PDB file of C-alpha atoms in Angstrom:
ATOM      1  CA  UNK A   1       9.834   7.357 -27.382  1.00 58.00           C
ATOM      2  CA  UNK A   2       6.486   7.863 -29.102  1.00 65.00           C
ATOM      3  CA  UNK A   3       7.800   6.056 -32.187  1.00 74.00           C
ATOM      4  CA  UNK A   4       8.726   3.042 -30.070  1.00 76.00           C
ATOM      5  CA  UNK A   5       5.288   2.987 -28.435  1.00 74.00           C
ATOM      6  CA  UNK A   6       3.576   3.339 -31.797  1.00 78.00           C
ATOM      7  CA  UNK A   7       5.328   0.196 -33.032  1.00 86.00           C
ATOM      8  CA  UNK A   8       3.985  -1.913 -30.173  1.00 86.00           C
ATOM      9  CA  UNK A   9       0.921  -4.070 -30.562  1.00 89.00           C
ATOM     10  CA  UNK A  10      -2.075  -3.222 -28.380  1.00 88.00           C
ATOM     11  CA  UNK A  11      -1.317  -6.341 -26.327  1.00 91.00           C
ATOM     12  CA  UNK A  12       2.268  -5.185 -25.734  1.00 89.00           C
ATOM     13  CA  UNK A  13       1.082  -1.724 -24.715  1.00 87.00           C
ATOM     14  CA  UNK A  14      -1.431  -3.278 -22.358  1.00 90.00           C
ATOM     15  CA  UNK A  15       1.287  -5.459 -20.806  1.00 91.00           C
ATOM     16  CA  UNK A  16       3.531  -2.414 -20.312  1.00 90.00           C
ATOM     17  CA  UNK A  17       0.689  -0.465 -18.708  1.00 89.00           C
ATOM     18  CA  UNK A  18      -0.165  -3.395 -16.435  1.00 91.00           C
ATOM     19  CA  UNK A  19       3.470  -3.687 -15.363  1.00 92.00           C
ATOM     20  CA  UNK A  20       3.674   0.047 -14.680  1.00 92.00           C
ATOM     21  CA  UNK A  21       0.459  -0.121 -12.639  1.00 90.00           C
ATOM     22  CA  UNK A  22       1.784  -3.083 -10.663  1.00 91.00           C
ATOM     23  CA  UNK A  23       5.019  -1.216  -9.867  1.00 94.00           C
ATOM     24  CA  UNK A  24       3.053   1.880  -8.833  1.00 92.00           C
ATOM     25  CA  UNK A  25       0.841  -0.248  -6.575  1.00 87.00           C
ATOM     26  CA  UNK A  26       3.911  -1.817  -4.975  1.00 91.00           C
ATOM     27  CA  UNK A  27       5.386   1.623  -4.330  1.00 92.00           C
ATOM     28  CA  UNK A  28       2.155   2.843  -2.735  1.00 88.00           C
ATOM     29  CA  UNK A  29       1.978  -0.287  -0.565  1.00 87.00           C
ATOM     30  CA  UNK A  30       5.601   0.132   0.538  1.00 92.00           C
ATOM     31  CA  UNK A  31       4.995   3.781   1.444  1.00 93.00           C
ATOM     32  CA  UNK A  32       1.842   2.827   3.352  1.00 88.00           C
ATOM     33  CA  UNK A  33       3.735   0.156   5.297  1.00 91.00           C
ATOM     34  CA  UNK A  34       6.484   2.626   6.197  1.00 94.00           C
ATOM     35  CA  UNK A  35       3.929   5.195   7.354  1.00 93.00           C
ATOM     36  CA  UNK A  36       2.017   2.560   9.318  1.00 93.00           C
ATOM     37  CA  UNK A  37       5.186   1.366  11.032  1.00 93.00           C
ATOM     38  CA  UNK A  38       6.248   4.902  11.957  1.00 95.00           C
ATOM     39  CA  UNK A  39       2.796   5.982  13.103  1.00 94.00           C
ATOM     40  CA  UNK A  40       2.157   2.870  15.162  1.00 94.00           C
ATOM     41  CA  UNK A  41       5.661   2.876  16.631  1.00 93.00           C
ATOM     42  CA  UNK A  42       5.369   6.538  17.647  1.00 93.00           C
ATOM     43  CA  UNK A  43       1.929   5.908  19.159  1.00 93.00           C
ATOM     44  CA  UNK A  44       2.666   2.667  20.979  1.00 92.00           C
ATOM     45  CA  UNK A  45       6.307   2.424  21.939  1.00 90.00           C
ATOM     46  CA  UNK A  46       7.740   4.196  24.945  1.00 84.00           C
ATOM     47  CA  UNK A  47      11.308   5.122  25.594  1.00 76.00           C
ATOM     48  CA  UNK A  48      12.046   2.648  28.359  1.00 73.00           C
ATOM     49  CA  UNK A  49      14.168  -0.399  27.715  1.00 77.00           C
ATOM     50  CA  UNK A  50      15.311  -2.094  24.569  1.00 82.00           C
ATOM     51  CA  UNK A  51      12.398  -4.535  24.310  1.00 88.00           C
ATOM     52  CA  UNK A  52       8.684  -4.161  23.781  1.00 89.00           C
ATOM     53  CA  UNK A  53       6.516  -4.990  26.751  1.00 90.00           C
ATOM     54  CA  UNK A  54       3.210  -6.819  26.329  1.00 92.00           C
ATOM     55  CA  UNK A  55       1.155  -3.587  26.268  1.00 92.00           C
ATOM     56  CA  UNK A  56       3.362  -2.118  23.538  1.00 93.00           C
ATOM     57  CA  UNK A  57       3.138  -5.323  21.515  1.00 93.00           C
ATOM     58  CA  UNK A  58      -0.653  -5.398  21.840  1.00 95.00           C
ATOM     59  CA  UNK A  59      -0.875  -1.709  20.899  1.00 95.00           C
ATOM     60  CA  UNK A  60       1.293  -2.247  17.807  1.00 95.00           C
ATOM     61  CA  UNK A  61      -0.777  -5.240  16.698  1.00 95.00           C
ATOM     62  CA  UNK A  62      -4.029  -3.341  17.192  1.00 96.00           C
ATOM     63  CA  UNK A  63      -2.724  -0.252  15.402  1.00 96.00           C
ATOM     64  CA  UNK A  64      -1.553  -2.315  12.429  1.00 94.00           C
ATOM     65  CA  UNK A  65      -4.884  -4.148  12.301  1.00 95.00           C
ATOM     66  CA  UNK A  66      -6.715  -0.806  12.135  1.00 94.00           C
ATOM     67  CA  UNK A  67      -4.478   0.319   9.263  1.00 91.00           C
ATOM     68  CA  UNK A  68      -5.182  -2.871   7.308  1.00 91.00           C
ATOM     69  CA  UNK A  69      -8.924  -2.652   8.027  1.00 94.00           C
ATOM     70  CA  UNK A  70      -8.999   0.963   6.850  1.00 91.00           C
ATOM     71  CA  UNK A  71      -7.038   0.089   3.714  1.00 88.00           C
ATOM     72  CA  UNK A  72      -9.446  -2.760   2.930  1.00 92.00           C
ATOM     73  CA  UNK A  73     -12.457  -0.474   3.406  1.00 92.00           C
ATOM     74  CA  UNK A  74     -10.954   2.196   1.147  1.00 89.00           C
ATOM     75  CA  UNK A  75     -10.068  -0.344  -1.511  1.00 88.00           C
ATOM     76  CA  UNK A  76     -13.575  -1.810  -1.402  1.00 91.00           C
ATOM     77  CA  UNK A  77     -15.099   1.667  -1.755  1.00 90.00           C
ATOM     78  CA  UNK A  78     -12.849   2.432  -4.719  1.00 87.00           C
ATOM     79  CA  UNK A  79     -13.781  -0.824  -6.436  1.00 87.00           C
ATOM     80  CA  UNK A  80     -17.497  -0.148  -5.892  1.00 89.00           C
ATOM     81  CA  UNK A  81     -17.104   3.360  -7.286  1.00 87.00           C
ATOM     82  CA  UNK A  82     -15.207   2.081 -10.322  1.00 84.00           C
ATOM     83  CA  UNK A  83     -17.709  -0.694 -11.023  1.00 86.00           C
ATOM     84  CA  UNK A  84     -20.626   1.747 -10.792  1.00 83.00           C
ATOM     85  CA  UNK A  85     -19.016   3.986 -13.388  1.00 68.00           C
ATOM     86  CA  UNK A  86     -18.316   7.012 -11.188  1.00 55.00           C
TER      87      UNK A  86
END
């Protein structure tokens, strides 16, 4: 494996690393979405009926919005930390 990597140009290695990072980011996003769905569903949805009522729908929307807001804040903090050299 190391021999194969050694034969790659720096541009090829960079492309492979970028692809690996993209796939890792997609996996993290998928896991976050699954956790968000489970957490919000458990928090907002009752056991009555087979449809969501308006309160449950509003709760789910609000819960998901909070998840996305928190993710955006974390990502912004990470980018600031990385750009400041920490």
